[in-house]
mmCIF file of C-alpha atoms in Angstrom:
data_model
loop_
_atom_site.group_PDB
_atom_site.id
_atom_site.type_symbol
_atom_site.label_atom_id
_atom_site.label_comp_id
_atom_site.label_asym_id
_atom_site.label_seq_id
_atom_site.Cartn_x
_atom_site.Cartn_y
_atom_site.Cartn_z
ATOM 1 C CA ALA C 1 11.731 2.248 -19.886
ATOM 2 C CA GLN C 2 10.554 1.098 -16.519
ATOM 3 C CA SER C 3 11.655 -2.223 -15.101
ATOM 4 C CA VAL C 4 11.439 -4.342 -11.992
ATOM 5 C CA THR C 5 14.308 -6.545 -10.868
ATOM 6 C CA GLN C 6 14.300 -9.261 -8.255
ATOM 7 C CA PRO C 7 17.973 -10.247 -7.984
ATOM 8 C CA ASP C 8 17.410 -13.451 -6.060
ATOM 9 C CA ILE C 9 15.788 -16.279 -7.990
ATOM 10 C CA HIS C 10 15.795 -18.677 -5.062
ATOM 11 C CA ILE C 11 16.221 -18.259 -1.295
ATOM 12 C CA THR C 12 16.365 -20.950 1.374
ATOM 13 C CA VAL C 13 15.660 -19.946 4.949
ATOM 14 C CA SER C 14 15.231 -21.845 8.196
ATOM 15 C CA GLU C 15 11.919 -21.734 9.979
ATOM 16 C CA GLY C 16 12.018 -18.985 12.575
ATOM 17 C CA ALA C 17 14.768 -17.065 10.827
ATOM 18 C CA SER C 18 14.294 -13.658 9.274
ATOM 19 C CA LEU C 19 13.644 -13.173 5.585
ATOM 20 C CA GLU C 20 14.406 -10.309 3.231
ATOM 21 C CA LEU C 21 13.504 -10.295 -0.445
ATOM 22 C CA ARG C 22 14.995 -7.678 -2.680
ATOM 23 C CA CYS C 23 13.229 -5.625 -5.310
ATOM 24 C CA ASN C 24 14.715 -2.833 -7.401
ATOM 25 C CA TYR C 25 12.803 -0.728 -9.849
ATOM 26 C CA SER C 26 13.542 1.711 -12.590
ATOM 27 C CA TYR C 27 10.825 4.289 -12.895
ATOM 28 C CA GLY C 28 10.460 7.875 -14.028
ATOM 29 C CA ALA C 29 7.846 9.095 -11.586
ATOM 30 C CA THR C 30 6.420 8.239 -8.211
ATOM 31 C CA PRO C 31 6.066 4.493 -8.326
ATOM 32 C CA TYR C 32 3.147 2.410 -7.237
ATOM 33 C CA LEU C 33 4.723 -0.706 -5.765
ATOM 34 C CA PHE C 34 3.233 -4.038 -4.801
ATOM 35 C CA TRP C 35 4.307 -7.364 -3.363
ATOM 36 C CA TYR C 36 2.301 -10.469 -4.228
ATOM 37 C CA VAL C 37 2.696 -14.067 -3.072
ATOM 38 C CA GLN C 38 1.860 -17.132 -5.144
ATOM 39 C CA SER C 39 1.483 -20.553 -3.571
ATOM 40 C CA PRO C 40 1.950 -23.588 -5.825
ATOM 41 C CA GLY C 41 -0.888 -23.964 -8.301
ATOM 42 C CA GLN C 42 -2.643 -20.892 -6.988
ATOM 43 C CA GLY C 43 -3.274 -17.331 -8.039
ATOM 44 C CA LEU C 44 -1.561 -14.286 -6.604
ATOM 45 C CA GLN C 45 -2.428 -12.728 -3.283
ATOM 46 C CA LEU C 46 -1.517 -9.157 -2.398
ATOM 47 C CA LEU C 47 0.769 -8.846 0.626
ATOM 48 C CA LEU C 48 1.125 -5.073 0.663
ATOM 49 C CA LYS C 49 1.362 -1.983 -1.511
ATOM 50 C CA TYR C 50 2.901 1.463 -1.460
ATOM 51 C CA PHE C 51 2.031 4.615 -3.339
ATOM 52 C CA SER C 52 2.653 7.470 -0.906
ATOM 53 C CA GLY C 53 3.163 8.407 2.723
ATOM 54 C CA ASP C 54 5.058 6.389 5.296
ATOM 55 C CA THR C 55 7.851 4.529 3.568
ATOM 56 C CA LEU C 56 7.520 1.513 5.872
ATOM 57 C CA VAL C 57 4.444 -0.433 4.861
ATOM 58 C CA GLN C 58 2.817 -3.163 6.904
ATOM 59 C CA GLY C 59 1.095 -6.013 5.148
ATOM 60 C CA ILE C 60 -0.673 -9.250 5.855
ATOM 61 C CA LYS C 61 0.881 -12.396 7.312
ATOM 62 C CA GLY C 62 3.460 -10.390 9.272
ATOM 63 C CA PHE C 63 5.226 -8.962 6.226
ATOM 64 C CA GLU C 64 6.502 -5.419 5.844
ATOM 65 C CA ALA C 65 8.326 -3.541 3.108
ATOM 66 C CA GLU C 66 10.365 -0.364 3.014
ATOM 67 C CA PHE C 67 10.400 2.050 0.106
ATOM 68 C CA LYS C 68 13.796 3.678 -0.372
ATOM 69 C CA ARG C 69 13.726 6.201 -3.162
ATOM 70 C CA SER C 70 17.489 6.843 -3.029
ATOM 71 C CA GLN C 71 18.157 3.166 -3.672
ATOM 72 C CA SER C 72 15.174 2.558 -5.957
ATOM 73 C CA SER C 73 14.284 -0.380 -3.758
ATOM 74 C CA PHE C 74 11.193 -1.864 -2.155
ATOM 75 C CA ASN C 75 12.463 -4.814 -0.134
ATOM 76 C CA LEU C 76 10.111 -7.213 1.615
ATOM 77 C CA ARG C 77 10.874 -8.473 5.120
ATOM 78 C CA LYS C 78 9.535 -10.823 7.726
ATOM 79 C CA PRO C 79 11.168 -11.189 11.156
ATOM 80 C CA SER C 80 10.395 -14.884 11.642
ATOM 81 C CA VAL C 81 9.285 -17.153 8.821
ATOM 82 C CA HIS C 82 6.849 -20.008 9.126
ATOM 83 C CA TRP C 83 6.788 -23.146 6.993
ATOM 84 C CA SER C 84 3.634 -21.823 5.363
ATOM 85 C CA ASP C 85 5.618 -18.891 3.938
ATOM 86 C CA ALA C 86 7.198 -21.197 1.372
ATOM 87 C CA ALA C 87 5.975 -19.779 -1.916
ATOM 88 C CA GLU C 88 6.980 -17.563 -4.801
ATOM 89 C CA TYR C 89 7.050 -13.831 -4.210
ATOM 90 C CA PHE C 90 6.609 -11.207 -6.888
ATOM 91 C CA CYS C 91 7.360 -7.518 -6.772
ATOM 92 C CA ALA C 92 5.335 -5.371 -9.181
ATOM 93 C CA VAL C 93 5.117 -1.745 -10.233
ATOM 94 C CA GLY C 94 2.169 0.139 -11.641
ATOM 95 C CA ALA C 95 2.829 1.220 -15.201
ATOM 96 C CA THR C 96 3.132 4.861 -16.193
ATOM 97 C CA ASP C 97 1.677 4.401 -19.647
ATOM 98 C CA SER C 98 -1.529 2.639 -18.725
ATOM 99 C CA TRP C 99 -3.865 2.877 -15.812
ATOM 100 C CA GLY C 100 -3.816 -0.338 -13.858
ATOM 101 C CA LYS C 101 -1.291 -2.374 -15.845
ATOM 102 C CA LEU C 102 1.230 -4.066 -13.546
ATOM 103 C CA GLN C 103 4.799 -4.930 -14.467
ATOM 104 C CA PHE C 104 6.139 -7.878 -12.494
ATOM 105 C CA GLY C 105 9.601 -8.982 -11.514
ATOM 106 C CA ALA C 106 10.687 -12.512 -12.314
ATOM 107 C CA GLY C 107 9.923 -13.690 -8.798
ATOM 108 C CA THR C 108 11.831 -15.149 -5.857
ATOM 109 C CA GLN C 109 11.167 -18.724 -4.810
ATOM 110 C CA VAL C 110 11.353 -19.128 -1.026
ATOM 111 C CA VAL C 111 12.042 -22.516 0.510
ATOM 112 C CA VAL C 112 11.628 -22.933 4.275
ATOM 113 C CA THR C 113 13.611 -25.683 6.002
ATOM 114 C CA PRO C 114 12.809 -27.148 9.416
ATOM 115 C CA ASN O 1 -18.394 -11.989 -2.089
ATOM 116 C CA ALA O 2 -16.887 -14.553 -4.411
ATOM 117 C CA GLY O 3 -13.416 -13.854 -5.687
ATOM 118 C CA VAL O 4 -12.251 -13.774 -9.278
ATOM 119 C CA MET O 5 -13.265 -16.969 -10.995
ATOM 120 C CA GLN O 6 -11.541 -18.566 -13.922
ATOM 121 C CA ASN O 7 -12.460 -21.622 -15.891
ATOM 122 C CA PRO O 8 -11.383 -24.051 -16.838
ATOM 123 C CA ARG O 9 -8.560 -24.459 -14.331
ATOM 124 C CA HIS O 10 -6.735 -26.801 -16.676
ATOM 125 C CA LEU O 11 -7.054 -27.004 -20.438
ATOM 126 C CA VAL O 12 -5.335 -29.372 -22.826
ATOM 127 C CA ARG O 13 -5.343 -28.642 -26.534
ATOM 128 C CA ARG O 14 -3.606 -30.090 -29.559
ATOM 129 C CA ARG O 15 -1.673 -27.844 -31.881
ATOM 130 C CA GLY O 16 -4.005 -25.983 -34.213
ATOM 131 C CA GLN O 17 -7.042 -26.093 -31.935
ATOM 132 C CA GLU O 18 -8.674 -23.109 -30.263
ATOM 133 C CA ALA O 19 -8.487 -22.294 -26.568
ATOM 134 C CA ARG O 20 -11.123 -20.196 -24.809
ATOM 135 C CA LEU O 21 -10.371 -19.017 -21.299
ATOM 136 C CA ARG O 22 -13.045 -17.414 -19.150
ATOM 137 C CA CYS O 23 -12.799 -14.937 -16.329
ATOM 138 C CA SER O 24 -15.581 -13.676 -14.077
ATOM 139 C CA PRO O 25 -14.421 -10.645 -12.090
ATOM 140 C CA MET O 26 -15.315 -9.963 -8.504
ATOM 141 C CA LYS O 27 -18.768 -8.557 -7.971
ATOM 142 C CA GLY O 28 -18.769 -4.822 -8.573
ATOM 143 C CA HIS O 29 -15.546 -4.855 -10.565
ATOM 144 C CA SER O 30 -15.718 -3.614 -14.127
ATOM 145 C CA HIS O 31 -12.012 -3.719 -14.997
ATOM 146 C CA VAL O 32 -10.267 -6.915 -16.057
ATOM 147 C CA TYR O 33 -6.623 -7.643 -16.777
ATOM 148 C CA TRP O 34 -5.110 -10.719 -18.363
ATOM 149 C CA TYR O 35 -1.565 -11.849 -17.627
ATOM 150 C CA ARG O 36 0.461 -14.784 -18.900
ATOM 151 C CA GLN O 37 3.018 -16.671 -16.855
ATOM 152 C CA LEU O 38 5.452 -18.800 -18.786
ATOM 153 C CA PRO O 39 7.293 -21.556 -16.906
ATOM 154 C CA GLU O 40 9.953 -20.179 -14.556
ATOM 155 C CA GLU O 41 9.002 -16.589 -15.359
ATOM 156 C CA GLY O 42 7.026 -13.768 -13.821
ATOM 157 C CA LEU O 43 3.673 -12.571 -15.046
ATOM 158 C CA LYS O 44 3.528 -10.569 -18.257
ATOM 159 C CA PHE O 45 0.686 -8.188 -18.962
ATOM 160 C CA MET O 46 -1.420 -9.019 -21.989
ATOM 161 C CA VAL O 47 -4.571 -6.906 -22.095
ATOM 162 C CA TYR O 48 -6.702 -4.575 -20.017
ATOM 163 C CA LEU O 49 -10.442 -4.386 -20.620
ATOM 164 C CA GLN O 50 -13.400 -2.517 -19.308
ATOM 165 C CA LYS O 51 -16.944 -3.581 -20.051
ATOM 166 C CA GLU O 52 -17.283 -3.643 -23.861
ATOM 167 C CA ASN O 53 -13.973 -1.826 -24.343
ATOM 168 C CA ILE O 54 -10.356 -2.803 -24.818
ATOM 169 C CA ILE O 55 -8.323 -0.179 -22.983
ATOM 170 C CA ASP O 56 -4.783 -1.476 -23.499
ATOM 171 C CA GLU O 57 -3.768 -4.479 -25.574
ATOM 172 C CA SER O 58 -0.089 -3.638 -25.803
ATOM 173 C CA GLY O 59 0.932 -7.021 -24.391
ATOM 174 C CA MET O 60 -1.153 -9.146 -26.725
ATOM 175 C CA PRO O 61 0.589 -11.073 -29.497
ATOM 176 C CA LYS O 62 -0.377 -9.588 -32.849
ATOM 177 C CA GLU O 63 -1.839 -12.787 -34.232
ATOM 178 C CA ARG O 64 -4.111 -15.547 -32.934
ATOM 179 C CA PHE O 65 -4.930 -13.859 -29.611
ATOM 180 C CA SER O 66 -8.036 -11.850 -28.869
ATOM 181 C CA ALA O 67 -9.950 -10.755 -25.793
ATOM 182 C CA GLU O 68 -13.364 -9.418 -25.009
ATOM 183 C CA PHE O 69 -15.369 -8.347 -22.006
ATOM 184 C CA PRO O 70 -19.025 -8.127 -23.042
ATOM 185 C CA LYS O 71 -21.728 -6.178 -21.277
ATOM 186 C CA GLU O 72 -23.083 -9.432 -19.896
ATOM 187 C CA GLY O 73 -21.039 -12.462 -19.017
ATOM 188 C CA PRO O 74 -17.395 -13.221 -18.370
ATOM 189 C CA SER O 75 -14.310 -11.895 -20.071
ATOM 190 C CA ILE O 76 -12.951 -14.286 -22.676
ATOM 191 C CA LEU O 77 -9.364 -14.733 -23.799
ATOM 192 C CA ARG O 78 -9.308 -16.610 -27.075
ATOM 193 C CA ILE O 79 -6.278 -18.234 -28.628
ATOM 194 C CA GLN O 80 -6.710 -19.547 -32.130
ATOM 195 C CA GLN O 81 -4.553 -22.238 -33.709
ATOM 196 C CA VAL O 82 -2.579 -22.865 -30.538
ATOM 197 C CA VAL O 83 1.099 -23.745 -30.669
ATOM 198 C CA ARG O 84 3.315 -25.388 -28.066
ATOM 199 C CA GLY O 85 4.726 -22.010 -27.072
ATOM 200 C CA ASP O 86 1.260 -20.965 -25.857
ATOM 201 C CA SER O 87 1.551 -23.444 -22.986
ATOM 202 C CA ALA O 88 1.457 -21.281 -19.881
ATOM 203 C CA ALA O 89 -0.649 -20.210 -16.948
ATOM 204 C CA TYR O 90 -3.085 -17.447 -17.807
ATOM 205 C CA PHE O 91 -4.243 -15.269 -14.954
ATOM 206 C CA CYS O 92 -7.084 -12.852 -14.830
ATOM 207 C CA ALA O 93 -7.298 -10.010 -12.338
ATOM 208 C CA SER O 94 -10.017 -7.495 -11.632
ATOM 209 C CA SER O 95 -10.331 -4.135 -9.942
ATOM 210 C CA PRO O 96 -13.251 -1.793 -9.267
ATOM 211 C CA ASN O 97 -12.216 1.334 -11.182
ATOM 212 C CA GLY O 98 -8.904 0.759 -12.949
ATOM 213 C CA ASN O 99 -7.113 3.181 -10.642
ATOM 214 C CA ARG O 100 -3.386 2.534 -10.347
ATOM 215 C CA GLN O 101 -3.595 2.560 -6.562
ATOM 216 C CA GLU O 102 -6.211 -0.135 -6.460
ATOM 217 C CA THR O 103 -5.501 -3.702 -5.605
ATOM 218 C CA GLN O 104 -5.870 -6.124 -8.463
ATOM 219 C CA TYR O 105 -7.472 -9.329 -7.297
ATOM 220 C CA PHE O 106 -6.238 -12.399 -9.108
ATOM 221 C CA GLY O 107 -8.045 -15.542 -10.050
ATOM 222 C CA PRO O 108 -6.550 -19.022 -9.641
ATOM 223 C CA GLY O 109 -5.455 -19.138 -13.276
ATOM 224 C CA THR O 110 -5.995 -21.429 -16.238
ATOM 225 C CA ARG O 111 -3.121 -23.720 -17.033
ATOM 226 C CA LEU O 112 -2.999 -24.372 -20.742
ATOM 227 C CA LEU O 113 -1.053 -27.285 -22.095
ATOM 228 C CA VAL O 114 -0.618 -27.606 -25.845
ATOM 229 C CA LEU O 115 0.337 -31.052 -27.061
#
């Protein structure tokens, strides 16, 4: 069965420091991978997605992610975080058994300190 | 182009009452997905609908929950005889064609509180 794991429940980072959020997946075929961000009380916004081609994907708000098939990972990075990046981040994979259904990780809460 | 709209944003119900959650997809989108987010958890898929059709309801509880997406009007998620465990945020997403590569655009969610 496919699964998505975000090992870090909570990360605290200083403003201006770099950020990396981990995502591991278990999947039988070529995965369709997504990163979403959720601000408090809001819906989810897509940061970036990967389904083929260049394994380094650029997204909005200065985020990027790298697909590593050998490690079954799709980690999200940002070189320098801003206070507005404080939010919850979800990794998701497109399901094999249903067009369009997304399976989400449990999320990583990011806190940005001054 | 308005985004995905959900109403109400907050809903309070007493145990045993019915909850009706509405979702209007983005203009031009005919595929709707419902997800539930329990406190401190990620989103869990519930149901995937196309106009007048349920495509995948594998994530729906077997009892009390139903969903529809009529030819005209919003998609409705209906929860009958609510219990405290139904308290959660319910998110709707839409996409144009249901293709796995497509972005799903999420609404702001309905936060249901069952007293």
